[in-house]
Amino acid sequence: MLDTAAPSPKPAVRRARAALLSPWSRLGLLAALLVGSATSVWMWQPHRLLSHGWPPQLSGPAAVVLFTVAYGLCTAALVPRPLLNLAAGALFGWQAGLAAAAAGTVIGAGISFGLGRLLGQDALRPLLRGRWLTSADRLLSRHGFRSMLAIRLFPGVPFAAANYCAAVSRMGWPSFLLATGVGCVPNTAAYVVAGSHATTPTSPVFLIAMACIAVPALAGVVVAWRKRGGLRTPETAGGTAAEAPVAAADVPAPETAVPQVCSVPGRR
């Protein structure tokens, strides 16, 4: 009977396949995708939406859906979200603009999280060394929703950096997406309302919207202050208590005087 088993691949083919599928090769592919997509999007010049408006042949719900998808792709391609939020308000008003911007934020965050988890996690997790990196990874992995919600409420954290840091950790998909959807609303709403009143920059609504951008920053600072103890590693927390016995043990005990017995001649 003939042996119909498939021949095993040659060693050179196995080495090439292992090299192409290695963590560092996938990380390089992720970097190439980010650079290529960012270059392509910026050549398209998305800021023209603020000056030229939406194409006239697109209107109604279809335009909102298309803008939402484009918003997600642009944020995954490292386009600044404030620019897209202003465009959403200027094009569709604050109600439809806020819905499109929030949904687009979740879509873009999901794309970045998926790419980072698939292409970058295996290569970057072995590099998580040092007290701060390991503490941040532990918080994101154990308290995914609360940690990501605090990050989204704090506008000083770059959106793309937060996505890929979460992807490298062991945070779950539901916690990441839900925290992103909830945490992005305050800051996104402020920009969208400002964009809807961009033609009247001195109006009270515009000024209040711009002032409200600082509110998520304050909320993020409060949450970070309350959770500051989580960044202390067990070794650091127990360092003070562990040093006391060591220090006490290092102090030499005072020497006890040994009495000397003097021998008197002639007596035993």
Short mmCIF file of C-alpha atoms in Angstrom, two decimals:
data_model
loop_
_atom_site.label_atom_id
_atom_site.label_comp_id
_atom_site.label_asym_id
_atom_site.label_seq_id
_atom_site.Cartn_x
_atom_site.Cartn_y
_atom_site.Cartn_z
CA MET A 1 0.00 0.00 0.00
CA LEU A 2 1.36 3.36 -0.98
CA ASP A 3 2.20 5.87 1.73
CA THR A 4 0.10 8.98 1.05
CA ALA A 5 1.44 11.03 3.98
CA ALA A 6 2.46 14.55 3.03
CA PRO A 7 6.22 15.12 3.06
CA SER A 8 7.54 17.26 5.89
CA PRO A 9 8.76 20.72 4.87
CA LYS A 10 12.45 21.25 4.40
CA PRO A 11 14.48 22.77 7.26
CA ALA A 12 14.99 26.00 5.30
CA VAL A 13 11.25 26.35 4.80
CA ARG A 14 10.60 25.72 8.49
CA ARG A 15 13.18 28.33 9.50
CA ALA A 16 11.74 30.87 7.09
CA ARG A 17 8.20 30.23 8.34
CA ALA A 18 9.33 30.54 11.95
CA ALA A 19 11.12 33.80 11.17
CA LEU A 20 8.09 35.28 9.43
CA LEU A 21 5.75 34.29 12.25
CA SER A 22 8.09 35.29 15.06
CA PRO A 23 6.94 37.98 17.53
CA TRP A 24 9.46 40.52 16.31
CA SER A 25 8.46 40.02 12.68
CA ARG A 26 4.82 40.65 13.60
CA LEU A 27 5.84 43.72 15.57
CA GLY A 28 7.69 45.02 12.53
CA LEU A 29 4.59 44.39 10.42
CA LEU A 30 2.52 46.38 12.91
CA ALA A 31 4.96 49.30 12.73
CA ALA A 32 4.90 49.20 8.92
CA LEU A 33 1.09 49.17 8.91
CA LEU A 34 0.95 52.18 11.23
CA VAL A 35 3.46 54.17 9.23
CA GLY A 36 1.79 53.33 5.91
CA SER A 37 -1.74 54.05 7.10
CA ALA A 38 -0.75 57.29 8.80
CA THR A 39 1.05 58.47 5.66
CA SER A 40 -1.91 57.59 3.43
CA VAL A 41 -4.45 59.29 5.68
CA TRP A 42 -2.44 62.46 6.05
CA MET A 43 -1.95 62.63 2.28
CA TRP A 44 -5.75 62.62 2.06
CA GLN A 45 -5.72 65.63 4.43
CA PRO A 46 -8.71 64.97 6.70
CA HIS A 47 -8.59 68.53 8.04
CA ARG A 48 -10.21 69.60 4.77
CA LEU A 49 -13.53 68.52 6.30
CA LEU A 50 -13.40 71.62 8.47
CA SER A 51 -12.83 73.98 5.57
CA HIS A 52 -14.63 72.31 2.63
CA GLY A 53 -17.34 70.39 4.48
CA TRP A 54 -18.84 67.00 3.67
CA PRO A 55 -19.33 65.99 0.00
CA PRO A 56 -22.75 67.31 -1.10
CA GLN A 57 -23.83 64.00 -2.64
CA LEU A 58 -23.74 62.36 0.81
CA SER A 59 -26.34 63.35 3.36
CA GLY A 60 -28.65 61.92 5.99
CA PRO A 61 -28.02 58.77 8.03
CA ALA A 62 -25.77 57.30 5.35
CA ALA A 63 -23.37 60.21 5.75
CA VAL A 64 -23.29 59.74 9.53
CA VAL A 65 -22.55 56.01 9.19
CA LEU A 66 -19.83 56.63 6.61
CA PHE A 67 -18.27 59.32 8.78
CA THR A 68 -18.30 56.93 11.76
CA VAL A 69 -16.39 54.28 9.83
CA ALA A 70 -13.95 56.87 8.48
CA TYR A 71 -13.50 58.23 12.00
CA GLY A 72 -12.53 54.78 13.30
CA LEU A 73 -10.06 54.18 10.49
CA CYS A 74 -8.52 57.62 10.93
CA THR A 75 -8.03 57.21 14.67
CA ALA A 76 -6.41 53.83 14.08
CA ALA A 77 -4.11 55.64 11.61
CA LEU A 78 -3.01 58.07 14.36
CA VAL A 79 -5.11 61.06 13.27
CA PRO A 80 -5.74 63.31 16.31
CA ARG A 81 -9.24 62.79 17.72
CA PRO A 82 -9.87 66.47 18.62
CA LEU A 83 -9.69 67.33 14.92
CA LEU A 84 -12.21 64.64 14.04
CA ASN A 85 -14.48 65.62 16.93
CA LEU A 86 -14.57 69.23 15.77
CA ALA A 87 -15.36 68.03 12.26
CA ALA A 88 -18.19 65.83 13.54
CA GLY A 89 -19.83 68.77 15.30
CA ALA A 90 -19.35 71.12 12.35
CA LEU A 91 -20.81 68.64 9.86
CA PHE A 92 -23.70 67.02 11.72
CA GLY A 93 -24.43 69.14 14.77
CA TRP A 94 -23.84 68.11 18.34
CA GLN A 95 -26.38 65.28 18.59
CA ALA A 96 -25.58 63.25 15.48
CA GLY A 97 -21.97 64.39 15.67
CA LEU A 98 -21.55 63.09 19.20
CA ALA A 99 -23.07 59.71 18.32
CA ALA A 100 -20.80 59.38 15.27
CA ALA A 101 -17.68 60.47 17.15
CA ALA A 102 -18.29 58.17 20.13
CA ALA A 103 -19.01 55.17 17.91
CA GLY A 104 -15.99 55.97 15.75
CA THR A 105 -13.82 56.20 18.85
CA VAL A 106 -14.82 52.69 19.92
CA ILE A 107 -14.24 51.36 16.40
CA GLY A 108 -10.79 52.94 16.14
CA ALA A 109 -9.82 51.78 19.62
CA GLY A 110 -10.97 48.25 18.79
CA ILE A 111 -8.89 48.20 15.60
CA SER A 112 -5.78 49.39 17.44
CA PHE A 113 -6.36 46.99 20.33
CA GLY A 114 -6.79 44.05 17.97
CA LEU A 115 -3.68 44.88 15.96
CA GLY A 116 -1.62 45.37 19.10
CA ARG A 117 -2.87 42.15 20.66
CA LEU A 118 -2.28 40.10 17.50
CA LEU A 119 0.99 41.57 16.29
CA GLY A 120 2.70 43.19 19.24
CA GLN A 121 1.84 41.47 22.52
CA ASP A 122 4.16 38.47 22.23
CA ALA A 123 7.15 40.67 21.39
CA LEU A 124 6.58 43.42 23.96
CA ARG A 125 5.45 41.51 27.05
CA PRO A 126 8.96 40.12 27.78
CA LEU A 127 10.19 43.74 27.86
CA LEU A 128 7.89 44.71 30.75
CA ARG A 129 10.56 45.16 33.36
CA GLY A 130 11.01 47.68 36.07
CA ARG A 131 8.71 48.68 38.90
CA TRP A 132 6.54 51.19 37.01
CA LEU A 133 6.00 49.04 33.94
CA THR A 134 5.12 45.93 35.89
CA SER A 135 2.80 47.90 38.19
CA ALA A 136 0.98 49.50 35.25
CA ASP A 137 0.65 46.12 33.57
CA ARG A 138 -0.75 44.61 36.75
CA LEU A 139 -3.35 47.37 37.08
CA LEU A 140 -4.45 47.08 33.46
CA SER A 141 -4.65 43.30 33.67
CA ARG A 142 -6.45 42.99 37.02
CA HIS A 143 -8.58 46.15 37.00
CA GLY A 144 -9.11 46.65 33.29
CA PHE A 145 -12.35 48.61 33.29
CA ARG A 146 -11.45 51.02 36.11
CA SER A 147 -7.93 51.62 34.83
CA MET A 148 -9.01 52.23 31.24
CA LEU A 149 -11.90 54.44 32.37
CA ALA A 150 -9.46 56.64 34.31
CA ILE A 151 -7.16 56.80 31.28
CA ARG A 152 -10.01 57.82 28.97
CA LEU A 153 -11.22 60.48 31.39
CA PHE A 154 -7.75 61.98 31.54
CA PRO A 155 -7.24 63.82 28.22
CA GLY A 156 -3.47 64.11 28.63
CA VAL A 157 -2.91 60.43 27.79
CA PRO A 158 -2.44 59.87 24.02
CA PHE A 159 -5.28 57.84 22.58
CA ALA A 160 -3.14 55.50 20.46
CA ALA A 161 -0.60 54.92 23.23
CA ALA A 162 -3.37 53.89 25.63
CA ASN A 163 -4.77 51.46 23.04
CA TYR A 164 -1.50 49.66 22.47
CA CYS A 165 -0.53 49.62 26.14
CA ALA A 166 -3.84 47.95 26.90
CA ALA A 167 -3.27 45.49 24.06
CA VAL A 168 0.09 44.45 25.49
CA SER A 169 -1.50 43.80 28.89
CA ARG A 170 -3.94 40.97 29.64
CA MET A 171 -6.98 43.23 29.67
CA GLY A 172 -10.11 41.68 28.19
CA TRP A 173 -12.01 42.95 25.18
CA PRO A 174 -15.29 43.79 27.00
CA SER A 175 -13.58 45.87 29.69
CA PHE A 176 -11.53 47.76 27.12
CA LEU A 177 -14.38 48.59 24.76
CA LEU A 178 -16.89 49.45 27.49
CA ALA A 179 -14.46 51.71 29.34
CA THR A 180 -13.53 53.40 26.07
CA GLY A 181 -17.16 53.99 25.12
CA VAL A 182 -18.06 55.46 28.51
CA GLY A 183 -14.86 57.36 29.21
CA CYS A 184 -14.61 59.11 25.86
CA VAL A 185 -18.05 60.77 26.08
CA PRO A 186 -17.25 63.87 28.23
CA ASN A 187 -14.19 65.01 26.32
CA THR A 188 -15.69 64.08 22.95
CA ALA A 189 -18.92 65.95 23.71
CA ALA A 190 -17.01 69.11 24.59
CA TYR A 191 -15.17 69.10 21.27
CA VAL A 192 -18.26 68.21 19.26
CA VAL A 193 -20.31 71.02 20.82
CA ALA A 194 -17.43 73.41 20.20
CA GLY A 195 -17.29 72.28 16.57
CA SER A 196 -21.02 72.78 16.12
CA HIS A 197 -20.61 76.41 17.25
CA ALA A 198 -17.26 77.01 15.55
CA THR A 199 -18.75 79.80 13.41
CA THR A 200 -19.39 81.81 16.60
CA PRO A 201 -16.25 81.34 18.72
CA THR A 202 -17.28 84.10 21.11
CA SER A 203 -20.68 82.60 21.91
CA PRO A 204 -21.31 81.37 25.47
CA VAL A 205 -21.94 77.81 24.25
CA PHE A 206 -18.57 77.65 22.52
CA LEU A 207 -16.73 79.09 25.50
CA ILE A 208 -18.48 76.75 27.94
CA ALA A 209 -17.70 73.76 25.74
CA MET A 210 -14.03 74.66 25.63
CA ALA A 211 -14.00 75.15 29.38
CA CYS A 212 -15.60 71.74 29.90
CA ILE A 213 -12.59 70.09 28.31
CA ALA A 214 -10.80 70.59 31.62
CA VAL A 215 -13.45 68.65 33.59
CA PRO A 216 -12.34 65.16 32.40
CA ALA A 217 -8.78 66.12 33.29
CA LEU A 218 -9.83 66.89 36.85
CA ALA A 219 -11.78 63.63 37.09
CA GLY A 220 -8.77 61.68 35.85
CA VAL A 221 -6.50 63.32 38.40
CA VAL A 222 -8.91 62.43 41.22
CA VAL A 223 -9.15 58.79 40.14
CA ALA A 224 -5.38 58.53 39.71
CA TRP A 225 -4.84 60.04 43.16
CA ARG A 226 -7.22 57.57 44.78
CA LYS A 227 -5.56 54.64 42.99
CA ARG A 228 -2.00 55.81 43.54
CA GLY A 229 -1.36 53.04 46.10
CA GLY A 230 -1.84 50.39 43.41
CA LEU A 231 1.41 51.40 41.74
CA ARG A 232 3.39 50.22 44.74
CA THR A 233 4.73 46.74 44.29
CA PRO A 234 4.61 44.26 47.18
CA GLU A 235 8.40 44.45 47.41
CA THR A 236 8.28 48.23 47.71
CA ALA A 237 5.43 48.21 50.20
CA GLY A 238 7.19 45.74 52.44
CA GLY A 239 10.59 47.29 52.05
CA THR A 240 10.33 49.52 55.12
CA ALA A 241 9.14 46.74 57.38
CA ALA A 242 11.76 44.34 56.06
CA GLU A 243 14.62 46.75 56.51
CA ALA A 244 14.10 47.16 60.28
CA PRO A 245 15.00 43.58 61.30
CA VAL A 246 17.91 43.58 58.91
CA ALA A 247 19.20 46.82 60.31
CA ALA A 248 18.78 45.51 63.83
CA ALA A 249 20.58 42.32 62.92
CA ASP A 250 23.49 44.23 61.42
CA VAL A 251 24.21 46.07 64.69
CA PRO A 252 26.84 44.07 66.55
CA ALA A 253 25.93 43.09 70.05
CA PRO A 254 28.00 44.69 72.81
CA GLU A 255 30.82 42.55 73.99
CA THR A 256 30.35 41.04 77.41
CA ALA A 257 33.29 41.46 79.70
CA VAL A 258 34.71 38.11 80.65
CA PRO A 259 35.94 38.11 84.23
CA GLN A 260 39.51 37.05 84.56
CA VAL A 261 40.51 34.81 87.44
CA CYS A 262 43.85 35.79 88.81
CA SER A 263 45.90 32.98 90.15
CA VAL A 264 47.63 33.59 93.47
CA PRO A 265 50.98 31.96 93.79
CA GLY A 266 51.02 29.13 96.25
CA ARG A 267 47.30 28.52 96.07
CA ARG A 268 45.46 26.12 93.83
#
